[in-house]
Amino acid sequence: MTGLANGGGGIAIGMIAVPALGFALAPNLDKKPLAWEAVGTPEEFSQDTYVSRTITLTPGAGETGKSTVYMRARNAEIDKEPVDDYNQFIAISTRCMHLGCPVRYVDASERFICPCHGGVYDFLGQVQGGPPVRPLDRFYTRIKDGLVEVGPRFSVNSELKRFSPRDPAQDLDGIGQYLFPSRPTIRKLPGT
Amino acid sequence: MLKLPSVPGATPPRPGTPAAEPKTKLDNAAEAATAALGWLDERTALSGTARFVMFRKVPKGTNWFYTLGTSTMFAFMSQVITGVILAMFYDPSPNRAYESMRYINNDVWAGQFVHGMHRWGATVMVIFIFLHMGRTFFFGAYKYPRELNWVIGVLLVLLVMIMAFTGYLLPWDQRAYWATAVGVNIFASAPIAGPYLGDFLRAGPDFGATTLSRFYSIHMLVLPGLIMGLIGAHLYLVIKHGTTAPPWVTAELDEELRSEEV
């Protein structure tokens, strides 16, 4: 009888706790939908400098869901990572890898500068100074129907090797990729 | 004349004593009030609680530093009241939040004042709670038997910090957005758990439509309840233990007892 009462109580608690926790934690398991967004024709992007484009990171959040990306065409002389279908154009994220402030590209110095705590990145987005822990994130790009499209984000380590997206301040060299595991919500494209 | 029940503890008039003066309206009112309170006390026994709460022994040397806890509590009450008023106009959706704040500041009667009370009150509350914590620490008021109250106080400090963090996002302007982006990334920089904690706070890998409503829900539903409950426990223990004397007040030694000691 006591067991029945305790069991009944347990079921009643579970009926409240499971949906409540589910509501709170479900977004941790929801995969972000894959989206490609056309940003212009190939002629608009040169090898020598960046142009800015606005893409939508989060649909349904209005202006807040948009972000700037800096884009240029691949330059075989400086871009040493292996060529594939997704890096004919280089799309650099403006999210600073220190704590996520927006960086801007300064044409005169050919560097990305963060206004918050003085992070500096070179033309490839690799850290040159300040507190950032890894190079700027990038986005997959592809050419479809004659237009350049920007796709999902990926992170890179100091050798510009692709990793599943990580938040800022998460190191990807050495044991960093294990200390800061990738999350179910956002992964790099399979096979890249 | 209205026949009222006798008040416990009141001396009944001795029989045969002539009334000195006829009762005035004031006397009647006082009697009625006493009777009403007596009726309530007989059914709730609240007078014991009231005595327990209000008539306490206070140590020598009690000074203005002892008002910091009460100040923090009043700052919290002010936050509750102004917060409830702001919630009547605020709309926690990413497309409407900034507009609704603009409406509160520019169009609602005294809206900017209430918003300012809430905004500055938050700062005041954080300052007071840390001063109160410092007072408790430097006066040694966290020591036996008050350790549990110190622990509850530390939990309250943490909750107030989370309160300030979640509230900062709600105006949904540039400062709010970027400050919170940085704050969430600081959370996310913890090894192993950090990345998942970041996703939990943002409700996904990027700031989105549900980030704001998530922060709003934590700010105005989850945390106030927890803080109120813990303030209740904190106050109960303060009243139960009494306050401590400042460290410079020492007990007076009884000369006779002193000679006994040797």
Tab-separated table of C-alpha atoms in Angstrom:
chain	number	residue	atom	x	y	z
A	1	MET	CA	0.000	0.000	0.000
A	2	THR	CA	2.840	2.362	0.915
A	3	GLY	CA	4.619	1.330	-2.263
A	4	LEU	CA	1.488	2.116	-4.265
A	5	ALA	CA	1.192	5.571	-2.677
A	6	ASN	CA	4.879	6.339	-3.219
A	7	GLY	CA	4.749	5.024	-6.781
A	8	GLY	CA	1.641	7.107	-7.500
A	9	GLY	CA	3.368	10.170	-6.083
A	10	GLY	CA	6.423	9.446	-8.215
A	11	ILE	CA	4.311	9.188	-11.357
A	12	ALA	CA	2.515	12.434	-10.488
A	13	ILE	CA	5.833	14.259	-9.955
A	14	GLY	CA	7.213	12.788	-13.165
A	15	MET	CA	4.182	13.953	-15.134
A	16	ILE	CA	5.048	17.523	-14.158
A	17	ALA	CA	8.845	17.313	-14.094
A	18	VAL	CA	9.403	15.532	-17.419
A	19	PRO	CA	7.496	18.002	-19.621
A	20	ALA	CA	8.901	20.967	-17.662
A	21	LEU	CA	12.501	19.828	-18.079
A	22	GLY	CA	11.759	18.826	-21.660
A	23	PHE	CA	10.567	22.331	-22.461
A	24	ALA	CA	13.673	23.862	-20.922
A	25	LEU	CA	16.192	21.451	-22.432
A	26	ALA	CA	14.686	20.582	-25.845
A	27	PRO	CA	16.471	23.481	-27.614
A	28	ASN	CA	19.782	21.849	-26.594
A	29	LEU	CA	18.949	18.904	-28.860
A	30	ASP	CA	17.188	20.663	-31.730
A	31	LYS	CA	19.432	20.773	-34.778
A	32	LYS	CA	19.572	24.159	-36.464
A	33	PRO	CA	18.079	23.808	-39.962
A	34	LEU	CA	20.492	23.963	-42.881
A	35	ALA	CA	20.057	27.149	-44.934
A	36	TRP	CA	21.873	28.589	-47.936
A	37	GLU	CA	21.476	32.240	-48.830
A	38	ALA	CA	22.461	33.845	-52.141
A	39	VAL	CA	24.675	36.917	-51.637
A	40	GLY	CA	25.675	37.929	-55.197
A	41	THR	CA	27.347	36.914	-58.427
A	42	PRO	CA	30.971	35.603	-58.471
A	43	GLU	CA	32.210	38.810	-60.151
A	44	GLU	CA	31.265	40.869	-57.100
A	45	PHE	CA	34.028	39.319	-54.994
A	46	SER	CA	37.730	39.984	-55.590
A	47	GLN	CA	40.756	38.081	-54.326
A	48	ASP	CA	42.417	41.092	-52.743
A	49	THR	CA	39.876	42.613	-50.415
A	50	TYR	CA	36.716	41.855	-48.503
A	51	VAL	CA	33.211	43.075	-49.220
A	52	SER	CA	30.508	42.879	-46.597
A	53	ARG	CA	27.231	41.040	-47.035
A	54	THR	CA	24.290	40.637	-44.650
A	55	ILE	CA	22.951	37.156	-44.019
A	56	THR	CA	20.214	35.828	-41.756
A	57	LEU	CA	21.621	33.668	-38.965
A	58	THR	CA	18.311	33.143	-37.195
A	59	PRO	CA	15.046	33.353	-39.107
A	60	GLY	CA	12.053	34.857	-37.292
A	61	ALA	CA	14.060	37.235	-35.087
A	62	GLY	CA	13.831	40.275	-37.342
A	63	GLU	CA	16.861	42.563	-37.537
A	64	THR	CA	18.395	40.811	-34.539
A	65	GLY	CA	18.724	37.567	-36.467
A	66	LYS	CA	20.920	39.131	-39.162
A	67	SER	CA	24.686	39.318	-39.246
A	68	THR	CA	27.464	40.716	-41.410
A	69	VAL	CA	29.916	38.408	-43.215
A	70	TYR	CA	33.073	39.542	-44.989
A	71	MET	CA	33.568	37.848	-48.365
A	72	ARG	CA	36.266	37.472	-50.993
A	73	ALA	CA	37.209	34.987	-53.711
A	74	ARG	CA	39.695	32.242	-52.904
A	75	ASN	CA	43.310	33.277	-53.569
A	76	ALA	CA	45.498	30.185	-54.170
A	77	GLU	CA	48.619	32.112	-53.170
A	78	ILE	CA	47.508	32.682	-49.574
A	79	ASP	CA	44.694	30.153	-49.016
A	80	LYS	CA	46.641	26.934	-48.478
A	81	GLU	CA	43.852	24.715	-47.192
A	82	PRO	CA	42.740	21.984	-49.651
A	83	VAL	CA	40.228	23.092	-52.290
A	84	ASP	CA	36.732	21.613	-52.242
A	85	ASP	CA	33.213	22.604	-53.296
A	86	TYR	CA	32.762	24.854	-50.261
A	87	ASN	CA	35.746	27.206	-50.326
A	88	GLN	CA	35.822	28.778	-53.771
A	89	PHE	CA	34.804	31.892	-51.858
A	90	ILE	CA	35.919	32.750	-48.341
A	91	ALA	CA	33.201	34.022	-45.981
A	92	ILE	CA	34.522	35.280	-42.637
A	93	SER	CA	32.200	35.649	-39.645
A	94	THR	CA	32.250	38.936	-37.733
A	95	ARG	CA	31.918	37.176	-34.367
A	96	CYS	CA	35.075	37.882	-32.389
A	97	MET	CA	36.623	34.752	-30.923
A	98	HIS	CA	37.327	36.404	-27.614
A	99	LEU	CA	33.764	36.900	-26.355
A	100	GLY	CA	31.610	37.455	-29.418
A	101	CYS	CA	31.646	41.200	-30.104
A	102	PRO	CA	31.344	42.204	-33.776
A	103	VAL	CA	34.697	42.697	-35.544
A	104	ARG	CA	35.068	44.965	-38.580
A	105	TYR	CA	37.483	44.721	-41.510
A	106	VAL	CA	39.812	47.698	-41.827
A	107	ASP	CA	40.894	48.035	-45.423
A	108	ALA	CA	43.917	50.257	-44.768
A	109	SER	CA	45.609	47.778	-42.429
A	110	GLU	CA	44.120	44.650	-44.041
A	111	ARG	CA	43.114	43.420	-40.622
A	112	PHE	CA	39.994	42.559	-38.644
A	113	ILE	CA	39.717	44.629	-35.471
A	114	CYS	CA	37.414	44.036	-32.500
A	115	PRO	CA	36.218	47.165	-30.669
A	116	CYS	CA	35.630	45.533	-27.282
A	117	HIS	CA	38.982	44.273	-26.018
A	118	GLY	CA	41.390	44.892	-28.873
A	119	GLY	CA	41.432	41.570	-30.697
A	120	VAL	CA	43.297	41.796	-34.040
A	121	TYR	CA	43.126	39.255	-36.898
A	122	ASP	CA	45.121	39.211	-40.129
A	123	PHE	CA	43.760	39.013	-43.696
A	124	LEU	CA	43.057	35.274	-43.302
A	125	GLY	CA	41.288	35.815	-40.001
A	126	GLN	CA	44.131	34.359	-37.934
A	127	VAL	CA	44.856	35.915	-34.537
A	128	GLN	CA	47.563	38.566	-34.588
A	129	GLY	CA	47.036	40.155	-31.215
A	130	GLY	CA	44.759	40.560	-28.228
A	131	PRO	CA	42.757	37.987	-26.297
A	132	PRO	CA	41.041	35.848	-29.015
A	133	VAL	CA	41.781	32.131	-28.722
A	134	ARG	CA	41.370	31.009	-32.344
A	135	PRO	CA	40.911	32.416	-35.873
A	136	LEU	CA	37.594	33.932	-36.920
A	137	ASP	CA	34.809	31.467	-37.792
A	138	ARG	CA	33.921	30.975	-41.451
A	139	PHE	CA	30.860	29.985	-43.437
A	140	TYR	CA	30.577	27.350	-46.130
A	141	THR	CA	30.115	28.900	-49.590
A	142	ARG	CA	29.034	27.327	-52.859
A	143	ILE	CA	28.028	28.394	-56.353
A	144	LYS	CA	24.511	27.526	-57.398
A	145	ASP	CA	22.637	28.758	-60.481
A	146	GLY	CA	25.409	31.292	-61.122
A	147	LEU	CA	25.105	32.860	-57.677
A	148	VAL	CA	27.403	32.663	-54.661
A	149	GLU	CA	25.579	31.198	-51.665
A	150	VAL	CA	26.564	31.348	-48.001
A	151	GLY	CA	25.687	28.332	-45.890
A	152	PRO	CA	26.254	27.145	-42.335
A	153	ARG	CA	29.029	28.279	-40.007
A	154	PHE	CA	32.132	26.305	-39.119
A	155	SER	CA	35.016	27.008	-36.780
A	156	VAL	CA	38.707	26.670	-37.555
A	157	ASN	CA	41.803	26.007	-35.455
A	158	SER	CA	45.060	27.908	-35.877
A	159	GLU	CA	45.876	25.788	-38.964
A	160	LEU	CA	42.493	26.701	-40.502
A	161	LYS	CA	41.301	23.089	-40.224
A	162	ARG	CA	37.492	22.851	-40.146
A	163	PHE	CA	35.681	21.989	-36.918
A	164	SER	CA	32.026	21.922	-35.911
A	165	PRO	CA	31.023	25.440	-34.799
A	166	ARG	CA	32.148	26.403	-31.325
A	167	ASP	CA	31.244	29.449	-29.271
A	168	PRO	CA	33.829	32.187	-28.835
A	169	ALA	CA	36.504	31.770	-26.139
A	170	GLN	CA	36.711	28.024	-26.878
A	171	ASP	CA	40.199	27.002	-27.921
A	172	LEU	CA	40.475	24.406	-30.693
A	173	ASP	CA	44.205	23.667	-30.555
A	174	GLY	CA	45.618	20.807	-28.486
A	175	ILE	CA	43.009	19.330	-26.149
A	176	GLY	CA	40.674	22.290	-26.775
A	177	GLN	CA	38.433	20.342	-29.116
A	178	TYR	CA	37.791	17.810	-26.313
A	179	LEU	CA	37.441	20.373	-23.516
A	180	PHE	CA	34.850	22.178	-25.625
A	181	PRO	CA	32.913	19.399	-27.354
A	182	SER	CA	30.725	20.082	-30.368
A	183	ARG	CA	27.027	20.324	-29.654
A	184	PRO	CA	24.032	18.504	-31.141
A	185	THR	CA	22.477	21.825	-32.163
A	186	ILE	CA	25.057	22.760	-34.781
A	187	ARG	CA	27.619	20.633	-36.659
A	188	LYS	CA	29.869	21.084	-39.658
A	189	LEU	CA	28.728	19.550	-42.967
A	190	PRO	CA	29.423	15.806	-43.042
A	191	GLY	CA	32.578	14.833	-44.921
A	192	THR	CA	34.286	18.246	-44.794
B	1	MET	CA	-23.884	49.682	24.815
B	2	LEU	CA	-22.001	47.198	22.591
B	3	LYS	CA	-21.056	44.131	24.595
B	4	LEU	CA	-17.499	43.199	23.628
B	5	PRO	CA	-15.601	40.103	24.705
B	6	SER	CA	-12.992	40.675	27.387
B	7	VAL	CA	-9.453	41.100	26.197
B	8	PRO	CA	-6.998	38.588	27.618
B	9	GLY	CA	-4.743	40.286	30.119
B	10	ALA	CA	-6.946	43.323	30.607
B	11	THR	CA	-7.999	43.972	34.188
B	12	PRO	CA	-11.746	43.711	34.577
B	13	PRO	CA	-13.355	46.587	36.504
B	14	ARG	CA	-13.909	45.649	40.096
B	15	PRO	CA	-17.566	45.275	40.967
B	16	GLY	CA	-18.984	48.111	42.948
B	17	THR	CA	-16.410	50.650	41.792
B	18	PRO	CA	-18.201	53.653	40.390
B	19	ALA	CA	-17.148	54.619	36.896
B	20	ALA	CA	-14.941	57.705	37.185
B	21	GLU	CA	-15.948	59.204	33.877
B	22	PRO	CA	-18.390	58.240	31.177
B	23	LYS	CA	-16.768	56.588	28.202
B	24	THR	CA	-15.842	58.872	25.325
B	25	LYS	CA	-16.042	57.955	21.643
B	26	LEU	CA	-12.263	57.524	21.654
B	27	ASP	CA	-12.458	54.949	24.441
B	28	ASN	CA	-15.079	53.039	22.514
B	29	ALA	CA	-12.980	53.074	19.370
B	30	ALA	CA	-9.928	51.833	21.282
B	31	GLU	CA	-11.966	49.101	22.881
B	32	ALA	CA	-13.409	48.026	19.549
B	33	ALA	CA	-9.965	47.875	17.981
B	34	THR	CA	-8.610	45.821	20.874
B	35	ALA	CA	-11.583	43.524	20.597
B	36	ALA	CA	-11.092	43.070	16.858
B	37	LEU	CA	-7.415	42.264	17.329
B	38	GLY	CA	-8.319	39.956	20.172
B	39	TRP	CA	-10.816	38.141	17.928
B	40	LEU	CA	-8.085	37.670	15.293
B	41	ASP	CA	-5.454	36.631	17.845
B	42	GLU	CA	-7.730	34.080	19.457
B	43	ARG	CA	-8.119	32.342	16.077
B	44	THR	CA	-4.551	32.704	14.681
B	45	ALA	CA	-2.284	33.151	17.748
B	46	LEU	CA	-0.467	35.771	15.646
B	47	SER	CA	0.471	37.885	18.664
B	48	GLY	CA	3.113	35.316	19.632
B	49	THR	CA	4.610	35.506	16.133
B	50	ALA	CA	4.449	39.284	16.213
B	51	ARG	CA	6.271	39.378	19.552
B	52	PHE	CA	8.851	36.876	18.197
B	53	VAL	CA	9.452	39.044	15.145
B	54	MET	CA	9.327	42.544	16.596
B	55	PHE	CA	10.354	42.498	20.263
B	56	ARG	CA	13.891	41.217	20.149
B	57	LYS	CA	16.963	41.925	22.208
B	58	VAL	CA	19.474	44.007	20.322
B	59	PRO	CA	23.137	43.906	21.344
B	60	LYS	CA	25.075	46.962	22.477
B	61	GLY	CA	26.907	48.775	19.722
B	62	THR	CA	24.246	48.187	17.056
B	63	ASN	CA	24.792	50.889	14.433
B	64	TRP	CA	23.883	52.050	10.944
B	65	PHE	CA	25.770	49.194	9.307
B	66	TYR	CA	23.006	46.913	10.581
B	67	THR	CA	20.496	48.551	8.222
B	68	LEU	CA	22.136	47.253	5.035
B	69	GLY	CA	20.161	43.983	4.968
B	70	THR	CA	16.854	45.804	5.346
B	71	SER	CA	17.967	48.265	2.656
B	72	THR	CA	18.592	45.369	0.281
B	73	MET	CA	15.164	43.966	1.043
B	74	PHE	CA	13.491	47.304	0.383
B	75	ALA	CA	15.406	47.609	-2.883
B	76	PHE	CA	14.048	44.165	-3.790
B	77	MET	CA	10.494	45.190	-2.906
B	78	SER	CA	10.866	48.280	-5.071
B	79	GLN	CA	12.085	46.066	-7.916
B	80	VAL	CA	9.057	43.796	-7.508
B	81	ILE	CA	6.589	46.686	-7.629
B	82	THR	CA	8.205	48.533	-10.560
B	83	GLY	CA	8.775	45.207	-12.333
B	84	VAL	CA	5.097	44.299	-12.124
B	85	ILE	CA	4.179	47.692	-13.609
B	86	LEU	CA	6.739	47.348	-16.413
B	87	ALA	CA	5.448	43.847	-17.223
B	88	MET	CA	2.036	45.398	-17.951
B	89	PHE	CA	3.526	47.140	-21.005
B	90	TYR	CA	6.583	45.101	-21.953
B	91	ASP	CA	6.408	42.611	-24.827
B	92	PRO	CA	9.174	39.964	-24.798
B	93	SER	CA	9.250	39.189	-28.521
B	94	PRO	CA	12.327	40.076	-30.583
B	95	ASN	CA	10.366	42.196	-33.039
B	96	ARG	CA	8.405	44.087	-30.383
B	97	ALA	CA	10.626	44.300	-27.285
B	98	TYR	CA	12.535	47.421	-28.294
B	99	GLU	CA	9.353	49.118	-29.524
B	100	SER	CA	7.538	48.348	-26.278
B	101	MET	CA	10.429	49.806	-24.259
B	102	ARG	CA	10.302	52.901	-26.446
B	103	TYR	CA	6.570	53.105	-25.785
B	104	ILE	CA	7.113	52.773	-22.004
B	105	ASN	CA	9.768	55.500	-22.008
B	106	ASN	CA	8.036	57.977	-24.289
B	107	ASP	CA	4.288	57.438	-24.110
B	108	VAL	CA	3.250	55.760	-20.861
B	109	TRP	CA	2.476	58.195	-18.057
B	110	ALA	CA	5.562	58.213	-15.734
B	111	GLY	CA	6.841	55.258	-17.745
B	112	GLN	CA	10.361	56.581	-17.985
B	113	PHE	CA	10.351	57.143	-14.229
B	114	VAL	CA	9.212	53.603	-13.447
B	115	HIS	CA	11.716	52.178	-15.933
B	116	GLY	CA	14.430	54.317	-14.342
B	117	MET	CA	13.441	53.149	-10.860
B	118	HIS	CA	13.763	49.558	-12.007
B	119	ARG	CA	17.038	50.136	-13.822
B	120	TRP	CA	18.780	52.139	-11.088
B	121	GLY	CA	17.079	50.114	-8.369
B	122	ALA	CA	18.775	47.030	-9.775
B	123	THR	CA	22.159	48.703	-9.398
B	124	VAL	CA	21.298	49.868	-5.895
B	125	MET	CA	20.217	46.369	-4.904
B	126	VAL	CA	23.483	44.832	-6.140
B	127	ILE	CA	25.518	47.471	-4.283
B	128	PHE	CA	23.505	47.019	-1.066
B	129	ILE	CA	23.711	43.235	-1.129
B	130	PHE	CA	27.505	43.370	-1.435
B	131	LEU	CA	27.796	45.989	1.331
B	132	HIS	CA	25.571	43.797	3.510
B	133	MET	CA	27.778	40.804	2.715
B	134	GLY	CA	30.882	42.835	3.577
B	135	ARG	CA	29.354	43.958	6.875
B	136	THR	CA	28.530	40.351	7.775
B	137	PHE	CA	32.041	39.237	6.872
B	138	PHE	CA	33.984	41.974	8.645
B	139	PHE	CA	31.827	41.827	11.775
B	140	GLY	CA	32.312	38.056	11.890
B	141	ALA	CA	28.535	37.596	11.851
B	142	TYR	CA	28.797	34.477	9.683
B	143	LYS	CA	30.302	32.392	12.509
B	144	TYR	CA	28.620	29.667	14.570
B	145	PRO	CA	25.657	29.298	14.798
B	146	ARG	CA	24.934	31.516	11.779
B	147	GLU	CA	26.772	29.586	9.034
B	148	LEU	CA	23.558	28.396	7.390
B	149	ASN	CA	22.323	31.967	7.124
B	150	TRP	CA	25.609	32.922	5.433
B	151	VAL	CA	25.089	30.087	2.939
B	152	ILE	CA	21.537	31.281	2.211
B	153	GLY	CA	22.906	34.809	1.806
B	154	VAL	CA	25.501	33.627	-0.714
B	155	LEU	CA	22.746	31.866	-2.688
B	156	LEU	CA	20.809	35.142	-2.649
B	157	VAL	CA	23.865	37.010	-3.993
B	158	LEU	CA	24.121	34.499	-6.845
B	159	LEU	CA	20.404	34.780	-7.620
B	160	VAL	CA	20.623	38.580	-7.606
B	161	MET	CA	23.568	38.407	-10.037
B	162	ILE	CA	21.567	36.125	-12.364
B	163	MET	CA	18.645	38.512	-11.959
B	164	ALA	CA	20.831	41.425	-13.065
B	165	PHE	CA	22.231	39.393	-15.959
B	166	THR	CA	18.844	38.284	-17.300
B	167	GLY	CA	17.318	41.733	-16.820
B	168	TYR	CA	20.076	43.415	-18.799
B	169	LEU	CA	18.940	41.762	-22.049
B	170	LEU	CA	15.302	42.840	-21.827
B	171	PRO	CA	15.525	46.409	-23.261
B	172	TRP	CA	16.771	44.638	-26.426
B	173	ASP	CA	18.886	47.556	-27.605
B	174	GLN	CA	22.447	47.364	-28.918
B	175	ARG	CA	23.986	47.500	-25.450
B	176	ALA	CA	21.651	44.834	-24.077
B	177	TYR	CA	22.218	42.523	-27.040
B	178	TRP	CA	26.016	42.683	-27.132
B	179	ALA	CA	26.494	42.690	-23.377
B	180	THR	CA	24.398	39.546	-23.139
B	181	ALA	CA	26.178	37.956	-26.118
B	182	VAL	CA	29.449	38.489	-24.258
B	183	GLY	CA	27.939	37.253	-20.980
B	184	VAL	CA	26.607	34.039	-22.528
B	185	ASN	CA	29.998	33.436	-24.154
B	186	ILE	CA	31.669	33.790	-20.763
B	187	PHE	CA	29.326	31.074	-19.454
B	188	ALA	CA	30.102	28.995	-22.549
B	189	SER	CA	33.858	29.222	-21.994
B	190	ALA	CA	33.689	26.762	-19.086
B	191	PRO	CA	35.231	23.442	-20.134
B	192	ILE	CA	32.977	20.418	-20.915
B	193	ALA	CA	29.667	21.856	-19.633
B	194	GLY	CA	30.158	25.343	-21.100
B	195	PRO	CA	29.045	24.685	-24.703
B	196	TYR	CA	25.818	23.011	-23.517
B	197	LEU	CA	25.177	25.757	-20.966
B	198	GLY	CA	25.511	28.339	-23.732
B	199	ASP	CA	22.984	26.478	-25.875
B	200	PHE	CA	20.649	26.250	-22.885
B	201	LEU	CA	20.801	30.006	-22.187
B	202	ARG	CA	20.331	30.955	-25.848
B	203	ALA	CA	17.819	28.168	-26.525
B	204	GLY	CA	19.995	27.150	-29.481
B	205	PRO	CA	23.332	27.910	-31.113
B	206	ASP	CA	22.466	31.535	-31.956
B	207	PHE	CA	20.533	34.341	-30.314
B	208	GLY	CA	16.976	33.907	-31.514
B	209	ALA	CA	13.309	34.489	-30.931
B	210	THR	CA	13.170	32.243	-27.863
B	211	THR	CA	16.320	33.622	-26.201
B	212	LEU	CA	14.507	36.754	-25.115
B	213	SER	CA	11.388	34.983	-23.830
B	214	ARG	CA	13.624	32.502	-22.000
B	215	PHE	CA	15.500	35.301	-20.239
B	216	TYR	CA	12.210	37.071	-19.494
B	217	SER	CA	10.704	33.953	-17.937
B	218	ILE	CA	13.781	33.364	-15.769
B	219	HIS	CA	13.885	37.046	-14.816
B	220	MET	CA	10.287	37.568	-13.793
B	221	LEU	CA	8.970	34.123	-12.835
B	222	VAL	CA	11.725	31.760	-11.717
B	223	LEU	CA	14.106	34.045	-9.840
B	224	PRO	CA	11.653	36.266	-7.900
B	225	GLY	CA	10.003	33.166	-6.430
B	226	LEU	CA	13.328	31.675	-5.387
B	227	ILE	CA	14.536	34.991	-3.960
B	228	MET	CA	11.334	35.527	-1.948
B	229	GLY	CA	11.545	32.033	-0.491
B	230	LEU	CA	15.188	32.418	0.470
B	231	ILE	CA	14.588	35.889	1.959
B	232	GLY	CA	11.916	34.278	4.144
B	233	ALA	CA	14.385	31.642	5.384
B	234	HIS	CA	17.094	34.305	5.809
B	235	LEU	CA	14.804	36.503	7.927
B	236	TYR	CA	13.569	33.595	10.011
B	237	LEU	CA	17.128	32.652	10.936
B	238	VAL	CA	18.119	36.260	11.643
B	239	ILE	CA	15.167	36.605	14.010
B	240	LYS	CA	15.824	33.210	15.596
B	241	HIS	CA	19.525	33.913	16.215
B	242	GLY	CA	19.350	37.635	16.859
B	243	THR	CA	21.989	39.992	15.541
B	244	THR	CA	25.624	39.933	16.593
B	245	ALA	CA	27.396	42.687	18.456
B	246	PRO	CA	30.135	44.484	16.554
B	247	PRO	CA	33.570	42.983	17.141
B	248	TRP	CA	34.772	45.964	19.181
B	249	VAL	CA	32.071	45.434	21.815
B	250	THR	CA	33.376	42.968	24.402
B	251	ALA	CA	31.443	41.293	27.191
B	252	GLU	CA	31.788	42.928	30.614
B	253	LEU	CA	33.501	40.550	32.990
B	254	ASP	CA	31.969	39.899	36.351
B	255	GLU	CA	34.753	40.406	38.943
B	256	GLU	CA	33.373	37.688	41.220
B	257	LEU	CA	33.157	35.134	38.411
B	258	ARG	CA	36.656	36.107	37.370
B	259	SER	CA	38.060	35.198	40.763
B	260	GLU	CA	36.151	31.897	40.663
B	261	GLU	CA	37.818	30.988	37.377
B	262	VAL	CA	41.283	30.785	38.946
